[in-house]
mmCIF file of C-alpha atoms in Angstrom:
data_model
loop_
_atom_site.group_PDB
_atom_site.id
_atom_site.type_symbol
_atom_site.label_atom_id
_atom_site.label_comp_id
_atom_site.label_asym_id
_atom_site.label_seq_id
_atom_site.Cartn_x
_atom_site.Cartn_y
_atom_site.Cartn_z
ATOM 1 C CA GLU A 1 111.629 110.543 94.955
ATOM 2 C CA GLY A 2 111.232 110.869 98.799
ATOM 3 C CA ASN A 3 110.037 108.958 101.573
ATOM 4 C CA GLU A 4 106.554 109.910 102.663
ATOM 5 C CA TYR A 5 105.341 109.899 106.169
ATOM 6 C CA ARG A 6 102.646 107.326 105.454
ATOM 7 C CA THR A 7 103.200 103.463 106.494
ATOM 8 C CA ILE A 8 101.481 100.683 104.814
ATOM 9 C CA TYR A 9 100.390 97.859 107.107
ATOM 10 C CA ILE A 10 98.061 94.909 107.705
ATOM 11 C CA GLY A 11 95.439 94.716 110.492
ATOM 12 C CA LEU A 12 94.062 91.571 111.923
ATOM 13 C CA ASP A 13 90.646 91.503 113.999
ATOM 14 C CA GLN A 14 92.099 90.114 117.308
ATOM 15 C CA LYS A 15 89.236 90.868 119.736
ATOM 16 C CA ARG A 16 85.850 89.031 118.331
ATOM 17 C CA PRO A 17 85.305 85.674 119.712
ATOM 18 C CA GLU A 18 84.906 84.413 116.252
ATOM 19 C CA LEU A 19 86.087 85.934 112.837
ATOM 20 C CA LEU A 20 83.457 87.414 110.468
ATOM 21 C CA TYR A 21 85.351 85.922 107.528
ATOM 22 C CA SER A 22 87.185 82.831 107.927
ATOM 23 C CA ASN A 23 86.612 79.079 108.066
ATOM 24 C CA ILE A 24 87.782 78.853 111.573
ATOM 25 C CA LYS A 25 84.570 78.391 114.024
ATOM 26 C CA GLY A 26 84.089 78.996 117.728
ATOM 27 C CA LYS A 27 87.397 80.893 118.338
ATOM 28 C CA ASN A 28 89.691 83.598 116.928
ATOM 29 C CA PRO A 29 93.231 82.356 115.611
ATOM 30 C CA PHE A 30 94.345 86.163 115.497
ATOM 31 C CA ALA A 31 94.163 86.253 119.325
ATOM 32 C CA ASP A 32 97.284 83.772 119.273
ATOM 33 C CA VAL A 33 100.331 85.821 118.906
ATOM 34 C CA ARG A 34 101.843 82.601 117.200
ATOM 35 C CA VAL A 35 99.462 83.255 114.187
ATOM 36 C CA ARG A 36 100.013 86.804 113.838
ATOM 37 C CA GLU A 37 103.799 86.221 114.168
ATOM 38 C CA ALA A 38 103.294 83.453 111.425
ATOM 39 C CA LEU A 39 101.680 85.975 108.965
ATOM 40 C CA TYR A 40 104.512 88.571 109.497
ATOM 41 C CA SER A 41 107.203 86.081 108.963
ATOM 42 C CA ALA A 42 105.613 84.643 105.690
ATOM 43 C CA ILE A 43 105.731 88.350 104.115
ATOM 44 C CA ASP A 44 108.968 88.847 101.949
ATOM 45 C CA THR A 45 108.933 92.668 102.136
ATOM 46 C CA GLU A 46 112.063 92.926 99.977
ATOM 47 C CA ALA A 47 110.443 91.013 97.106
ATOM 48 C CA ILE A 48 107.466 93.287 97.292
ATOM 49 C CA LYS A 49 109.634 96.124 97.024
ATOM 50 C CA ARG A 50 111.751 94.487 94.222
ATOM 51 C CA ALA A 51 108.796 93.133 92.138
ATOM 52 C CA VAL A 52 105.674 94.998 93.199
ATOM 53 C CA MET A 53 106.826 98.543 93.988
ATOM 54 C CA ARG A 54 109.691 98.760 91.561
ATOM 55 C CA GLY A 55 112.092 99.879 94.446
ATOM 56 C CA LEU A 56 109.991 102.548 95.550
ATOM 57 C CA SER A 57 109.075 101.258 99.075
ATOM 58 C CA ALA A 58 111.083 101.283 102.532
ATOM 59 C CA PRO A 59 110.437 98.249 104.155
ATOM 60 C CA THR A 60 109.889 98.704 107.941
ATOM 61 C CA GLY A 61 109.215 96.898 111.078
ATOM 62 C CA THR A 62 107.495 99.880 112.951
ATOM 63 C CA MET A 63 104.544 101.999 112.478
ATOM 64 C CA ILE A 64 105.873 105.192 111.914
ATOM 65 C CA ALA A 65 108.032 106.779 109.238
ATOM 66 C CA PRO A 66 111.680 108.209 109.730
ATOM 67 C CA GLN A 67 110.283 111.668 109.712
ATOM 68 C CA VAL A 68 108.253 111.044 112.662
ATOM 69 C CA HIS A 69 109.505 112.162 116.129
ATOM 70 C CA GLY A 70 109.733 108.917 118.146
ATOM 71 C CA TRP A 71 111.278 106.706 115.123
ATOM 72 C CA SER A 72 114.378 104.655 115.879
ATOM 73 C CA GLU A 73 116.481 102.721 113.594
ATOM 74 C CA SER A 74 116.420 99.598 115.834
ATOM 75 C CA LEU A 75 112.760 99.554 115.924
ATOM 76 C CA ALA A 76 112.183 100.059 112.171
ATOM 77 C CA LYS A 77 114.522 97.002 111.372
ATOM 78 C CA ARG A 78 112.004 94.237 110.288
ATOM 79 C CA LYS A 79 112.146 90.722 111.790
ATOM 80 C CA PRO A 80 113.592 88.449 109.082
ATOM 81 C CA TYR A 81 111.252 86.740 106.528
ATOM 82 C CA ASP A 82 111.217 83.375 107.516
ATOM 83 C CA LEU A 83 108.848 80.963 105.861
ATOM 84 C CA GLU A 84 109.795 77.873 107.771
ATOM 85 C CA ARG A 85 109.117 79.637 111.108
ATOM 86 C CA ALA A 86 105.741 80.661 109.795
ATOM 87 C CA ARG A 87 104.760 77.197 109.024
ATOM 88 C CA THR A 88 106.157 75.940 112.477
ATOM 89 C CA LEU A 89 104.224 78.601 114.233
ATOM 90 C CA LEU A 90 100.854 77.840 112.335
ATOM 91 C CA LYS A 91 101.452 74.160 113.252
ATOM 92 C CA GLU A 92 102.125 74.891 116.948
ATOM 93 C CA ALA A 93 98.899 76.963 117.150
ATOM 94 C CA GLY A 94 97.189 74.267 115.449
ATOM 95 C CA TYR A 95 96.516 75.920 112.150
ATOM 96 C CA ALA A 96 98.912 73.927 109.520
ATOM 97 C CA ASP A 97 97.566 73.932 106.276
ATOM 98 C CA THR A 98 93.913 74.847 107.657
ATOM 99 C CA LEU A 99 93.654 78.664 108.093
ATOM 100 C CA GLN A 100 91.430 80.449 105.764
ATOM 101 C CA PHE A 101 90.219 84.030 105.866
ATOM 102 C CA THR A 102 89.311 87.116 103.526
ATOM 103 C CA LEU A 103 91.884 90.041 103.262
ATOM 104 C CA ASP A 104 89.855 93.180 102.324
ATOM 105 C CA CYS A 105 92.071 95.719 100.424
ATOM 106 C CA PRO A 106 91.451 98.903 98.451
ATOM 107 C CA ASN A 107 92.422 98.938 94.752
ATOM 108 C CA ASN A 108 92.521 102.862 94.218
ATOM 109 C CA ARG A 109 93.839 104.526 97.302
ATOM 110 C CA TYR A 110 97.556 103.594 98.139
ATOM 111 C CA ILE A 111 100.482 102.891 95.572
ATOM 112 C CA ASN A 112 100.008 99.361 93.933
ATOM 113 C CA ASP A 113 97.737 98.665 96.801
ATOM 114 C CA GLU A 114 95.856 95.700 95.095
ATOM 115 C CA ALA A 115 99.177 94.386 93.746
ATOM 116 C CA ILE A 116 100.741 94.335 97.274
ATOM 117 C CA CYS A 117 97.503 92.573 98.665
ATOM 118 C CA GLN A 118 98.048 89.782 95.735
ATOM 119 C CA ALA A 119 101.594 89.477 96.716
ATOM 120 C CA VAL A 120 100.827 88.958 100.384
ATOM 121 C CA VAL A 121 98.077 86.320 99.554
ATOM 122 C CA GLY A 122 100.722 84.507 97.239
ATOM 123 C CA MET A 123 103.192 84.469 100.152
ATOM 124 C CA TRP A 124 100.599 83.299 102.959
ATOM 125 C CA ALA A 125 99.793 80.523 100.729
ATOM 126 C CA LYS A 126 103.315 79.109 100.696
ATOM 127 C CA ALA A 127 102.937 79.063 104.655
ATOM 128 C CA GLY A 128 99.583 76.935 104.262
ATOM 129 C CA VAL A 129 97.479 79.952 104.523
ATOM 130 C CA LYS A 130 94.531 80.411 102.225
ATOM 131 C CA ALA A 131 93.461 84.212 101.862
ATOM 132 C CA SER A 132 90.827 85.181 99.531
ATOM 133 C CA LEU A 133 91.452 88.680 98.330
ATOM 134 C CA ASN A 134 88.442 91.295 98.483
ATOM 135 C CA ALA A 135 89.585 94.219 96.705
ATOM 136 C CA MET A 136 87.270 97.246 96.200
ATOM 137 C CA PRO A 137 87.283 100.989 95.428
ATOM 138 C CA ARG A 138 88.228 103.265 98.088
ATOM 139 C CA ALA A 139 84.545 104.333 98.383
ATOM 140 C CA THR A 140 83.187 101.062 99.501
ATOM 141 C CA TYR A 141 86.328 100.061 101.270
ATOM 142 C CA PHE A 142 86.709 102.733 103.914
ATOM 143 C CA PRO A 143 83.048 102.463 105.311
ATOM 144 C CA LYS A 144 83.220 98.746 105.387
ATOM 145 C CA VAL A 145 86.807 98.478 107.377
ATOM 146 C CA GLN A 146 85.895 101.531 109.652
ATOM 147 C CA SER A 147 82.833 99.858 110.577
ATOM 148 C CA ARG A 148 84.883 96.956 111.628
ATOM 149 C CA ASP A 149 83.201 94.770 109.021
ATOM 150 C CA THR A 150 86.535 92.964 108.210
ATOM 151 C CA SER A 151 88.780 90.065 109.644
ATOM 152 C CA VAL A 152 92.107 91.184 107.824
ATOM 153 C CA TYR A 153 92.730 94.578 106.029
ATOM 154 C CA LEU A 154 95.231 96.671 104.576
ATOM 155 C CA PHE A 155 95.576 100.231 105.363
ATOM 156 C CA GLY A 156 98.014 103.088 105.289
ATOM 157 C CA TRP A 157 98.399 105.841 107.954
ATOM 158 C CA GLY A 158 99.963 109.162 107.462
ATOM 159 C CA VAL A 159 101.443 111.358 110.434
ATOM 160 C CA PRO A 160 100.733 115.153 109.654
ATOM 161 C CA THR A 161 101.758 116.166 113.177
ATOM 162 C CA PHE A 162 105.151 114.200 112.669
ATOM 163 C CA ASP A 163 104.796 113.119 116.108
ATOM 164 C CA ALA A 164 104.373 109.463 117.169
ATOM 165 C CA MET A 165 101.416 110.109 119.567
ATOM 166 C CA TYR A 166 99.256 110.549 116.490
ATOM 167 C CA THR A 167 99.832 106.867 115.680
ATOM 168 C CA LEU A 168 99.960 105.462 119.136
ATOM 169 C CA GLN A 169 96.769 107.381 120.193
ATOM 170 C CA SER A 170 94.729 106.256 116.957
ATOM 171 C CA LEU A 171 96.073 102.837 115.981
ATOM 172 C CA ILE A 172 97.693 101.309 119.044
ATOM 173 C CA ARG A 173 95.764 102.541 122.136
ATOM 174 C CA SER A 174 92.419 100.474 122.740
ATOM 175 C CA LYS A 175 89.155 102.043 121.982
ATOM 176 C CA GLY A 176 88.432 104.895 124.565
ATOM 177 C CA GLU A 177 87.385 108.637 124.588
ATOM 178 C CA GLY A 178 88.003 110.973 121.725
ATOM 179 C CA ALA A 179 90.618 109.856 119.323
ATOM 180 C CA ASP A 180 91.864 107.052 121.472
ATOM 181 C CA GLY A 181 91.612 103.863 119.396
ATOM 182 C CA SER A 182 89.855 105.783 116.581
ATOM 183 C CA TYR A 183 91.476 103.533 113.920
ATOM 184 C CA ASN A 184 92.563 100.679 115.828
ATOM 185 C CA LEU A 185 90.257 98.563 113.606
ATOM 186 C CA GLY A 186 91.582 95.113 114.728
ATOM 187 C CA ASP A 187 90.906 96.101 118.487
ATOM 188 C CA TYR A 188 94.541 95.262 119.321
ATOM 189 C CA GLU A 189 94.768 95.901 123.209
ATOM 190 C CA ASN A 190 97.531 95.889 125.897
ATOM 191 C CA LYS A 191 96.712 97.449 129.201
ATOM 192 C CA GLU A 192 100.199 98.467 129.971
ATOM 193 C CA VAL A 193 100.480 100.105 126.307
ATOM 194 C CA ASP A 194 97.255 101.975 126.999
ATOM 195 C CA ALA A 195 98.757 103.173 130.207
ATOM 196 C CA LEU A 196 102.083 104.250 128.610
ATOM 197 C CA ILE A 197 100.257 106.011 125.994
ATOM 198 C CA ASP A 198 98.249 107.968 128.350
ATOM 199 C CA ALA A 199 101.336 108.860 130.405
ATOM 200 C CA ILE A 200 102.955 110.031 127.126
ATOM 201 C CA LYS A 201 99.954 112.532 126.519
ATOM 202 C CA VAL A 202 100.916 114.607 129.452
ATOM 203 C CA GLU A 203 104.683 113.972 129.818
ATOM 204 C CA THR A 204 106.836 117.246 129.236
ATOM 205 C CA ASP A 205 110.398 115.653 129.667
ATOM 206 C CA VAL A 206 111.373 114.800 126.200
ATOM 207 C CA ALA A 207 113.658 112.165 127.120
ATOM 208 C CA LEU A 208 111.091 110.330 129.326
ATOM 209 C CA ARG A 209 108.408 110.849 126.509
ATOM 210 C CA ASP A 210 110.622 109.294 123.894
ATOM 211 C CA ALA A 211 111.512 106.393 126.075
ATOM 212 C CA GLY A 212 107.597 105.568 126.569
ATOM 213 C CA ILE A 213 107.060 105.909 122.605
ATOM 214 C CA HIS A 214 110.021 103.471 122.134
ATOM 215 C CA LYS A 215 108.629 101.176 124.717
ATOM 216 C CA VAL A 216 105.203 101.259 123.242
ATOM 217 C CA LEU A 217 106.393 100.521 119.806
ATOM 218 C CA LYS A 218 108.439 97.756 121.110
ATOM 219 C CA ILE A 219 105.868 95.971 122.874
ATOM 220 C CA HIS A 220 103.449 96.315 120.016
ATOM 221 C CA ALA A 221 105.955 94.985 117.617
ATOM 222 C CA ASP A 222 107.066 92.031 120.102
ATOM 223 C CA GLU A 223 103.082 91.199 120.104
ATOM 224 C CA PHE A 224 102.560 91.537 116.235
ATOM 225 C CA GLY A 225 99.790 94.003 117.091
ATOM 226 C CA HIS A 226 99.783 95.110 113.359
ATOM 227 C CA ILE A 227 101.871 93.824 110.390
ATOM 228 C CA PRO A 228 103.975 96.933 109.000
ATOM 229 C CA LEU A 229 105.037 96.577 105.452
ATOM 230 C CA HIS A 230 106.690 99.563 104.150
ATOM 231 C CA ASP A 231 106.922 103.360 104.106
ATOM 232 C CA GLN A 232 105.420 104.783 100.697
ATOM 233 C CA VAL A 233 108.197 106.368 98.460
ATOM 234 C CA ILE A 234 106.691 108.958 96.255
ATOM 235 C CA PRO A 235 108.274 109.707 92.930
ATOM 236 C CA TRP A 236 107.861 113.219 91.352
ATOM 237 C CA ALA A 237 108.718 114.201 87.844
ATOM 238 C CA MET A 238 109.931 117.495 86.448
ATOM 239 C CA GLY A 239 112.089 119.099 83.831
ATOM 240 C CA LYS A 240 115.664 119.605 84.357
ATOM 241 C CA LYS A 241 115.400 123.487 84.976
ATOM 242 C CA VAL A 242 112.919 122.896 87.793
ATOM 243 C CA ASN A 243 113.919 122.439 91.408
ATOM 244 C CA VAL A 244 111.142 121.314 93.780
ATOM 245 C CA VAL A 245 111.140 120.533 97.651
ATOM 246 C CA HIS A 246 109.824 117.154 98.050
ATOM 247 C CA ARG A 247 107.679 117.358 101.180
ATOM 248 C CA ALA A 248 107.193 114.316 103.339
ATOM 249 C CA ASP A 249 103.282 114.844 103.353
ATOM 250 C CA ASN A 250 103.301 114.775 99.427
ATOM 251 C CA ARG A 251 102.118 118.145 98.999
ATOM 252 C CA LEU A 252 103.252 120.766 96.325
ATOM 253 C CA VAL A 253 104.018 124.259 97.465
ATOM 254 C CA ALA A 254 103.957 126.585 94.695
ATOM 255 C CA GLU A 255 106.272 129.131 96.401
ATOM 256 C CA TRP A 256 109.001 126.424 96.815
ATOM 257 C CA VAL A 257 109.263 125.672 92.938
ATOM 258 C CA LYS A 258 112.282 127.348 91.289
ATOM 259 C CA ILE A 259 112.709 127.497 87.672
ATOM 260 C CA ASP A 260 116.206 128.127 86.314
#
């Protein structure tokens, strides 16, 4: 088994004046960082690892996996599961036992994707949040969320370049030219973060570049721009006489297979 370079996370529509799929009218509760933090705090990723993933997940607090350049152990450490804090934050934000919305989720794309969403819905319920699960096949799911026809969604992001810029530019930067914000489907936006990402694009000093990456990931985590859950862990099965290199991109290379 091995840690894949794919991070599973939840995205939230933070830009629309009013959510498409919620009982809250005239405002967007996800524009309030307290609500985003509450939803994060109410999710017990260790319970998901144990009960849903059967031990095959790596809970994380950041948006990139350990194999990706720019990852750091301190950033990957999740803020604690805290149901009482979640309820307190929702009360402070004015949504005590009142917030309802739809969680869009694929049911045949990521490992146990629908089961993860079911678990998250149950955990949010304990905090007084009513989320309705809308699970669907990937053929229907991806066109829906990529057209931003969603309020809350589960997504997975792999990094084939093994460099954090692939995530920073597509998921965290606001919508701009080219790949900028191309998969920032909840429209998280921070002008300082945008400027940092644009600077990292052209920075040739590795130390300065890494410092910029870490700063972006720290700001994004503190603002709960997305809710990272875990990195996927992929199990492969083989005979005792077969040795295989387990690649982080989950691709099997026949030339690397050895049979004793």
